[in-house]
């Protein structure tokens, strides 16, 4: 049984809200236009398909009925802005707090203006680097000059027209290279982004799909994190944020479960509430088993989250 204060606090909150998710992560696009070096999606899972608007609308109704008011679109499972009807989907979700993630490449001035109309809760921008070489070596297929032009536009347009939207530049550094991080931060500052708008992390291992990190023999996984002497703790995403794939299947972990290891149902035939109450049986002893799965499959120790 997990007895640490952090895990127990998460479990207490989980049961107090009657297992209601704090937000639902939705794979509106199963396609991505890049081949990022650190990604566990492209080249390792099917890279095709878009969610039907009717299914998206159904998911929103399920969220409303369960009191969920926040949705996330997923870049870990595909690029949302490639969906040919992305703005129609956002229109359907006007009454939700929307967290939209994008690799920035499908944007242009018109599309950025349009995004600013939706008063997004959060706009997450996937970017790391400080020049063409440092950026394009990681975000394979992207064009540095185009992306930087979009970053300038986003900074200006959202400051003027959607100032309540939280902007986060979410970067991944392949190595624990402090000089690389410092130069990236300086570059983003030169565009106008504040330090509290930047998050630069080491890669995740995407449930073992990405094995670029050195092996951790203690836990038997590939990881970029130093897990030695770190205690096992339950992952907040596992309790807070289920994910719904483009075809309607639901995973307990809406964050990095590209391998569909934690499927708990199908939103097309089952209700979100029913799935959550059938989920994991956490009251007694299963948290230990669940965390064992998560550590093995998704590299989500608290230190790695």
mmCIF file of C-alpha atoms in Angstrom:
data_model
loop_
_atom_site.group_PDB
_atom_site.id
_atom_site.type_symbol
_atom_site.label_atom_id
_atom_site.label_comp_id
_atom_site.label_asym_id
_atom_site.label_seq_id
_atom_site.Cartn_x
_atom_site.Cartn_y
_atom_site.Cartn_z
ATOM 1 C CA UNK A 1 0.000 0.000 0.000
ATOM 2 C CA UNK A 2 1.261 3.482 -0.804
ATOM 3 C CA UNK A 3 1.469 5.303 2.500
ATOM 4 C CA UNK A 4 3.489 8.410 1.619
ATOM 5 C CA UNK A 5 1.731 11.726 2.259
ATOM 6 C CA UNK A 6 1.784 12.777 -1.405
ATOM 7 C CA UNK A 7 0.053 9.625 -2.665
ATOM 8 C CA UNK A 8 -2.425 9.583 0.192
ATOM 9 C CA UNK A 9 -3.321 13.213 -0.473
ATOM 10 C CA UNK A 10 -4.028 12.426 -4.128
ATOM 11 C CA UNK A 11 -6.159 9.440 -3.183
ATOM 12 C CA UNK A 12 -8.109 11.436 -0.586
ATOM 13 C CA UNK A 13 -8.910 14.124 -3.146
ATOM 14 C CA UNK A 14 -9.799 11.445 -5.723
ATOM 15 C CA UNK A 15 -12.433 9.884 -3.497
ATOM 16 C CA UNK A 16 -13.681 13.238 -2.136
ATOM 17 C CA UNK A 17 -14.688 14.323 -5.640
ATOM 18 C CA UNK A 18 -16.223 10.885 -6.262
ATOM 19 C CA UNK A 19 -13.613 9.968 -8.888
ATOM 20 C CA UNK A 20 -14.593 12.832 -11.147
ATOM 21 C CA UNK A 21 -11.667 13.711 -13.457
ATOM 22 C CA UNK A 22 -10.224 17.191 -13.083
ATOM 23 C CA UNK A 23 -9.965 17.187 -16.870
ATOM 24 C CA UNK A 24 -10.227 14.811 -19.806
ATOM 25 C CA UNK A 25 -7.508 14.499 -22.442
ATOM 26 C CA UNK A 26 -8.831 14.004 -25.982
ATOM 27 C CA UNK A 27 -6.911 12.768 -29.019
ATOM 28 C CA UNK A 28 -8.652 14.824 -31.699
ATOM 29 C CA UNK A 29 -5.893 13.979 -34.193
ATOM 30 C CA UNK A 30 -4.007 10.713 -34.428
ATOM 31 C CA UNK A 31 -1.718 12.242 -37.046
ATOM 32 C CA UNK A 32 1.425 14.283 -36.573
ATOM 33 C CA UNK A 33 3.456 16.069 -39.227
ATOM 34 C CA UNK A 34 6.799 15.866 -37.394
ATOM 35 C CA UNK A 35 9.186 13.103 -36.371
ATOM 36 C CA UNK A 36 10.565 14.530 -33.148
ATOM 37 C CA UNK A 37 13.554 12.617 -31.829
ATOM 38 C CA UNK A 38 12.172 12.266 -28.294
ATOM 39 C CA UNK A 39 8.630 11.265 -29.303
ATOM 40 C CA UNK A 40 7.163 7.858 -28.558
ATOM 41 C CA UNK A 41 4.313 8.335 -31.031
ATOM 42 C CA UNK A 42 5.344 8.859 -34.661
ATOM 43 C CA UNK A 43 7.013 5.760 -36.075
ATOM 44 C CA UNK A 44 5.973 3.657 -33.079
ATOM 45 C CA UNK A 45 2.159 3.778 -33.370
ATOM 46 C CA UNK A 46 -0.269 4.288 -36.295
ATOM 47 C CA UNK A 47 -0.017 7.902 -37.473
ATOM 48 C CA UNK A 48 -3.407 8.323 -39.141
ATOM 49 C CA UNK A 49 -6.947 9.470 -38.415
ATOM 50 C CA UNK A 50 -8.991 12.310 -36.983
ATOM 51 C CA UNK A 51 -11.777 12.212 -34.408
ATOM 52 C CA UNK A 52 -15.259 12.554 -35.857
ATOM 53 C CA UNK A 53 -17.046 15.733 -34.676
ATOM 54 C CA UNK A 54 -20.027 13.621 -33.569
ATOM 55 C CA UNK A 55 -17.785 11.571 -31.261
ATOM 56 C CA UNK A 56 -16.160 14.732 -29.923
ATOM 57 C CA UNK A 57 -19.612 16.182 -29.185
ATOM 58 C CA UNK A 58 -20.582 12.958 -27.406
ATOM 59 C CA UNK A 59 -17.454 13.121 -25.257
ATOM 60 C CA UNK A 60 -18.274 16.685 -24.285
ATOM 61 C CA UNK A 61 -21.769 15.612 -23.217
ATOM 62 C CA UNK A 62 -20.277 12.833 -21.099
ATOM 63 C CA UNK A 63 -17.944 15.370 -19.481
ATOM 64 C CA UNK A 64 -20.796 17.775 -18.758
ATOM 65 C CA UNK A 65 -22.903 15.031 -17.209
ATOM 66 C CA UNK A 66 -20.035 14.151 -14.864
ATOM 67 C CA UNK A 67 -19.249 17.758 -13.937
ATOM 68 C CA UNK A 68 -15.958 17.905 -15.861
ATOM 69 C CA UNK A 69 -15.291 21.407 -17.180
ATOM 70 C CA UNK A 70 -11.737 21.076 -18.540
ATOM 71 C CA UNK A 71 -10.504 19.313 -21.676
ATOM 72 C CA UNK A 72 -7.019 18.888 -23.093
ATOM 73 C CA UNK A 73 -6.052 18.296 -26.696
ATOM 74 C CA UNK A 74 -3.034 16.081 -27.101
ATOM 75 C CA UNK A 75 0.251 16.548 -28.929
ATOM 76 C CA UNK A 76 1.720 13.451 -27.272
ATOM 77 C CA UNK A 77 -0.792 11.486 -29.388
ATOM 78 C CA UNK A 78 -0.813 13.613 -32.560
ATOM 79 C CA UNK A 79 -0.996 17.254 -33.653
ATOM 80 C CA UNK A 80 -4.468 18.748 -32.903
ATOM 81 C CA UNK A 81 -4.117 21.632 -35.341
ATOM 82 C CA UNK A 82 -3.948 19.168 -38.262
ATOM 83 C CA UNK A 83 -7.611 18.272 -37.737
ATOM 84 C CA UNK A 84 -9.450 19.734 -40.746
ATOM 85 C CA UNK A 85 -12.326 20.826 -38.491
ATOM 86 C CA UNK A 86 -10.353 21.865 -35.412
ATOM 87 C CA UNK A 87 -12.100 25.226 -35.140
ATOM 88 C CA UNK A 88 -15.506 23.544 -35.328
ATOM 89 C CA UNK A 89 -14.446 21.281 -32.456
ATOM 90 C CA UNK A 90 -13.274 24.241 -30.394
ATOM 91 C CA UNK A 91 -16.594 25.955 -31.064
ATOM 92 C CA UNK A 92 -18.433 22.926 -29.657
ATOM 93 C CA UNK A 93 -16.328 23.208 -26.477
ATOM 94 C CA UNK A 94 -16.830 26.924 -25.836
ATOM 95 C CA UNK A 95 -18.241 26.244 -22.357
ATOM 96 C CA UNK A 96 -15.137 24.274 -21.326
ATOM 97 C CA UNK A 97 -11.744 25.362 -20.093
ATOM 98 C CA UNK A 98 -9.673 24.294 -23.095
ATOM 99 C CA UNK A 99 -5.997 23.389 -22.901
ATOM 100 C CA UNK A 100 -4.722 23.295 -26.479
ATOM 101 C CA UNK A 101 -1.293 21.881 -27.274
ATOM 102 C CA UNK A 102 0.461 22.338 -30.606
ATOM 103 C CA UNK A 103 3.876 21.906 -32.185
ATOM 104 C CA UNK A 104 3.271 25.366 -33.759
ATOM 105 C CA UNK A 105 4.055 24.292 -37.325
ATOM 106 C CA UNK A 106 0.448 24.187 -38.659
ATOM 107 C CA UNK A 107 -0.165 27.789 -37.529
ATOM 108 C CA UNK A 108 -0.134 31.020 -39.508
ATOM 109 C CA UNK A 109 -1.340 34.563 -38.866
ATOM 110 C CA UNK A 110 -4.963 33.780 -39.750
ATOM 111 C CA UNK A 111 -5.103 30.663 -37.596
ATOM 112 C CA UNK A 112 -3.445 32.389 -34.647
ATOM 113 C CA UNK A 113 -6.011 35.196 -34.854
ATOM 114 C CA UNK A 114 -8.751 32.584 -34.899
ATOM 115 C CA UNK A 115 -7.356 30.745 -31.867
ATOM 116 C CA UNK A 116 -7.301 33.989 -29.915
ATOM 117 C CA UNK A 117 -11.086 34.229 -30.360
ATOM 118 C CA UNK A 118 -11.719 31.156 -28.197
ATOM 119 C CA UNK A 119 -10.354 32.535 -24.913
ATOM 120 C CA UNK A 120 -8.422 29.321 -24.348
ATOM 121 C CA UNK A 121 -7.561 28.456 -20.773
ATOM 122 C CA UNK A 122 -4.031 27.401 -21.754
ATOM 123 C CA UNK A 123 -2.034 27.309 -24.983
ATOM 124 C CA UNK A 124 0.941 24.945 -24.814
ATOM 125 C CA UNK A 125 3.636 25.431 -27.452
ATOM 126 C CA UNK A 126 6.124 22.643 -28.108
ATOM 127 C CA UNK A 127 9.499 24.270 -28.733
ATOM 128 C CA UNK A 128 13.079 24.016 -27.533
ATOM 129 C CA UNK A 129 16.276 25.408 -29.020
ATOM 130 C CA UNK A 130 17.872 28.729 -29.860
ATOM 131 C CA UNK A 131 18.805 28.522 -33.545
ATOM 132 C CA UNK A 132 17.996 26.495 -36.662
ATOM 133 C CA UNK A 133 20.418 23.682 -35.907
ATOM 134 C CA UNK A 134 19.532 23.206 -32.231
ATOM 135 C CA UNK A 135 15.786 23.270 -32.932
ATOM 136 C CA UNK A 136 15.525 21.264 -36.154
ATOM 137 C CA UNK A 137 17.819 18.515 -34.866
ATOM 138 C CA UNK A 138 15.127 17.619 -32.320
ATOM 139 C CA UNK A 139 11.873 18.697 -33.981
ATOM 140 C CA UNK A 140 12.517 16.814 -37.197
ATOM 141 C CA UNK A 141 10.515 18.128 -40.138
ATOM 142 C CA UNK A 142 9.856 21.549 -38.620
ATOM 143 C CA UNK A 143 11.227 24.798 -40.030
ATOM 144 C CA UNK A 144 12.836 27.051 -37.457
ATOM 145 C CA UNK A 145 12.138 30.369 -39.210
ATOM 146 C CA UNK A 146 8.427 29.583 -39.689
ATOM 147 C CA UNK A 147 7.995 28.454 -36.085
ATOM 148 C CA UNK A 148 9.805 31.485 -34.679
ATOM 149 C CA UNK A 149 7.632 33.798 -36.777
ATOM 150 C CA UNK A 150 4.595 32.069 -35.259
ATOM 151 C CA UNK A 151 6.012 32.438 -31.752
ATOM 152 C CA UNK A 152 6.329 36.206 -32.282
ATOM 153 C CA UNK A 153 2.749 36.363 -33.571
ATOM 154 C CA UNK A 154 1.361 34.293 -30.708
ATOM 155 C CA UNK A 155 3.111 36.439 -28.132
ATOM 156 C CA UNK A 156 1.734 39.638 -29.644
ATOM 157 C CA UNK A 157 -1.777 38.498 -30.608
ATOM 158 C CA UNK A 158 -2.593 36.738 -27.359
ATOM 159 C CA UNK A 159 -1.267 39.632 -25.281
ATOM 160 C CA UNK A 160 -3.587 41.940 -27.179
ATOM 161 C CA UNK A 161 -6.674 39.783 -27.652
ATOM 162 C CA UNK A 162 -6.629 36.896 -25.178
ATOM 163 C CA UNK A 163 -4.571 38.062 -22.230
ATOM 164 C CA UNK A 164 -6.301 35.663 -19.814
ATOM 165 C CA UNK A 165 -4.934 32.660 -21.718
ATOM 166 C CA UNK A 166 -1.967 31.042 -20.028
ATOM 167 C CA UNK A 167 0.850 30.589 -22.532
ATOM 168 C CA UNK A 168 3.376 27.824 -21.876
ATOM 169 C CA UNK A 169 6.375 27.057 -24.083
ATOM 170 C CA UNK A 170 6.843 23.376 -23.329
ATOM 171 C CA UNK A 171 10.307 22.263 -24.411
ATOM 172 C CA UNK A 172 12.194 18.985 -24.306
ATOM 173 C CA UNK A 173 15.968 18.899 -23.936
ATOM 174 C CA UNK A 174 17.448 15.568 -24.995
ATOM 175 C CA UNK A 175 20.285 15.802 -22.493
ATOM 176 C CA UNK A 176 20.872 17.339 -19.106
ATOM 177 C CA UNK A 177 22.683 20.228 -20.803
ATOM 178 C CA UNK A 178 22.406 23.392 -18.751
ATOM 179 C CA UNK A 179 24.039 25.502 -21.452
ATOM 180 C CA UNK A 180 21.421 24.358 -23.984
ATOM 181 C CA UNK A 181 18.645 25.221 -21.533
ATOM 182 C CA UNK A 182 20.146 28.636 -20.722
ATOM 183 C CA UNK A 183 20.466 29.529 -24.419
ATOM 184 C CA UNK A 184 16.892 28.397 -25.082
ATOM 185 C CA UNK A 185 15.610 30.502 -22.191
ATOM 186 C CA UNK A 186 17.565 33.536 -23.427
ATOM 187 C CA UNK A 187 16.154 33.088 -26.931
ATOM 188 C CA UNK A 188 12.575 32.832 -25.687
ATOM 189 C CA UNK A 189 13.096 35.903 -23.504
ATOM 190 C CA UNK A 190 14.228 37.789 -26.619
ATOM 191 C CA UNK A 191 10.830 37.069 -28.187
ATOM 192 C CA UNK A 192 9.088 38.339 -25.072
ATOM 193 C CA UNK A 193 8.178 35.203 -23.139
ATOM 194 C CA UNK A 194 8.589 35.310 -19.367
ATOM 195 C CA UNK A 195 10.414 32.673 -17.353
ATOM 196 C CA UNK A 196 7.113 31.514 -15.832
ATOM 197 C CA UNK A 197 5.891 30.780 -19.369
ATOM 198 C CA UNK A 198 8.661 28.241 -20.025
ATOM 199 C CA UNK A 199 8.901 24.580 -19.042
ATOM 200 C CA UNK A 200 11.948 22.644 -20.268
ATOM 201 C CA UNK A 201 12.134 18.982 -19.326
ATOM 202 C CA UNK A 202 14.007 15.796 -20.076
ATOM 203 C CA UNK A 203 12.125 13.340 -22.325
ATOM 204 C CA UNK A 204 9.597 10.791 -21.091
ATOM 205 C CA UNK A 205 9.878 7.188 -22.199
ATOM 206 C CA UNK A 206 6.281 6.858 -23.468
ATOM 207 C CA UNK A 207 5.533 3.566 -21.792
ATOM 208 C CA UNK A 208 8.767 2.042 -22.975
ATOM 209 C CA UNK A 209 8.141 2.945 -26.631
ATOM 210 C CA UNK A 210 11.066 5.364 -26.571
ATOM 211 C CA UNK A 211 14.303 3.751 -25.429
ATOM 212 C CA UNK A 212 16.762 6.547 -26.116
ATOM 213 C CA UNK A 213 17.521 7.033 -22.458
ATOM 214 C CA UNK A 214 20.040 5.023 -20.512
ATOM 215 C CA UNK A 215 18.636 1.911 -18.874
ATOM 216 C CA UNK A 216 17.648 2.046 -15.219
ATOM 217 C CA UNK A 217 18.620 -1.403 -13.983
ATOM 218 C CA UNK A 218 17.009 -0.847 -10.587
ATOM 219 C CA UNK A 219 13.511 -0.513 -12.052
ATOM 220 C CA UNK A 220 14.132 -2.348 -15.328
ATOM 221 C CA UNK A 221 13.136 0.553 -17.587
ATOM 222 C CA UNK A 222 14.687 3.012 -20.013
ATOM 223 C CA UNK A 223 14.535 6.541 -18.669
ATOM 224 C CA UNK A 224 16.243 9.916 -18.874
ATOM 225 C CA UNK A 225 15.592 10.512 -15.176
ATOM 226 C CA UNK A 226 17.765 9.551 -12.253
ATOM 227 C CA UNK A 227 15.391 7.336 -10.286
ATOM 228 C CA UNK A 228 17.869 6.039 -7.749
ATOM 229 C CA UNK A 229 16.695 6.541 -4.169
ATOM 230 C CA UNK A 230 13.378 7.935 -5.411
ATOM 231 C CA UNK A 231 10.321 6.401 -3.677
ATOM 232 C CA UNK A 232 7.381 5.065 -5.654
ATOM 233 C CA UNK A 233 4.491 7.533 -5.684
ATOM 234 C CA UNK A 234 1.199 7.345 -7.473
ATOM 235 C CA UNK A 235 0.850 9.547 -10.558
ATOM 236 C CA UNK A 236 -1.629 12.404 -10.341
ATOM 237 C CA UNK A 237 -2.521 12.045 -14.032
ATOM 238 C CA UNK A 238 -3.611 8.462 -13.432
ATOM 239 C CA UNK A 239 -6.184 9.701 -10.928
ATOM 240 C CA UNK A 240 -7.075 13.041 -12.497
ATOM 241 C CA UNK A 241 -6.981 12.819 -16.296
ATOM 242 C CA UNK A 242 -8.235 9.868 -18.316
ATOM 243 C CA UNK A 243 -7.570 10.014 -22.037
ATOM 244 C CA UNK A 244 -9.870 9.277 -24.962
ATOM 245 C CA UNK A 245 -8.341 8.049 -28.194
ATOM 246 C CA UNK A 246 -9.475 9.130 -31.641
ATOM 247 C CA UNK A 247 -11.585 5.955 -31.942
ATOM 248 C CA UNK A 248 -13.337 6.352 -28.571
ATOM 249 C CA UNK A 249 -11.309 3.944 -26.462
ATOM 250 C CA UNK A 250 -10.485 5.288 -23.014
ATOM 251 C CA UNK A 251 -7.205 4.919 -21.144
ATOM 252 C CA UNK A 252 -6.733 5.503 -17.430
ATOM 253 C CA UNK A 253 -3.669 7.604 -18.263
ATOM 254 C CA UNK A 254 -4.378 10.484 -20.628
ATOM 255 C CA UNK A 255 -0.775 11.620 -20.600
ATOM 256 C CA UNK A 256 1.649 9.228 -22.276
ATOM 257 C CA UNK A 257 -0.133 5.893 -22.805
ATOM 258 C CA UNK A 258 0.600 5.634 -26.524
ATOM 259 C CA UNK A 259 0.790 1.850 -26.232
ATOM 260 C CA UNK A 260 -2.822 1.609 -24.964
ATOM 261 C CA UNK A 261 -1.642 -0.390 -21.955
ATOM 262 C CA UNK A 262 -4.237 0.973 -19.547
ATOM 263 C CA UNK A 263 -7.524 0.767 -21.477
ATOM 264 C CA UNK A 264 -10.558 0.987 -19.176
ATOM 265 C CA UNK A 265 -13.429 1.151 -21.671
ATOM 266 C CA UNK A 266 -14.936 2.757 -24.753
ATOM 267 C CA UNK A 267 -16.792 6.078 -24.578
ATOM 268 C CA UNK A 268 -18.977 5.036 -27.521
ATOM 269 C CA UNK A 269 -20.632 2.284 -25.474
ATOM 270 C CA UNK A 270 -19.903 3.150 -21.837
ATOM 271 C CA UNK A 271 -20.380 6.226 -19.693
ATOM 272 C CA UNK A 272 -17.406 8.106 -18.300
ATOM 273 C CA UNK A 273 -18.817 7.929 -14.780
ATOM 274 C CA UNK A 274 -19.304 4.152 -15.002
ATOM 275 C CA UNK A 275 -15.769 3.661 -16.250
ATOM 276 C CA UNK A 276 -14.328 5.745 -13.440
ATOM 277 C CA UNK A 277 -16.243 3.759 -10.819
ATOM 278 C CA UNK A 278 -15.144 0.520 -12.383
ATOM 279 C CA UNK A 279 -11.590 1.847 -12.563
ATOM 280 C CA UNK A 280 -8.692 0.403 -10.608
ATOM 281 C CA UNK A 281 -10.605 -0.488 -7.377
ATOM 282 C CA UNK A 282 -8.373 1.790 -5.370
ATOM 283 C CA UNK A 283 -10.036 1.476 -1.969
ATOM 284 C CA UNK A 284 -7.998 -1.426 -0.678
ATOM 285 C CA UNK A 285 -4.742 -2.658 -2.122
ATOM 286 C CA UNK A 286 -4.690 -2.209 -5.903
ATOM 287 C CA UNK A 287 -2.790 1.120 -5.884
ATOM 288 C CA UNK A 288 0.398 -0.833 -5.399
ATOM 289 C CA UNK A 289 -0.284 -2.898 -8.502
ATOM 290 C CA UNK A 290 -1.410 0.091 -10.480
ATOM 291 C CA UNK A 291 1.716 2.053 -9.688
ATOM 292 C CA UNK A 292 3.788 -0.980 -10.592
ATOM 293 C CA UNK A 293 2.164 -0.932 -14.010
ATOM 294 C CA UNK A 294 2.643 2.787 -14.385
ATOM 295 C CA UNK A 295 6.298 2.722 -13.429
ATOM 296 C CA UNK A 296 6.978 -0.144 -15.855
ATOM 297 C CA UNK A 297 4.818 1.136 -18.689
ATOM 298 C CA UNK A 298 4.742 4.901 -18.579
ATOM 299 C CA UNK A 299 7.696 6.174 -16.560
ATOM 300 C CA UNK A 300 5.499 8.260 -14.290
ATOM 301 C CA UNK A 301 7.125 8.282 -10.946
ATOM 302 C CA UNK A 302 6.402 11.621 -9.324
ATOM 303 C CA UNK A 303 9.998 12.650 -9.976
ATOM 304 C CA UNK A 304 9.508 11.901 -13.669
ATOM 305 C CA UNK A 305 6.127 13.552 -14.119
#
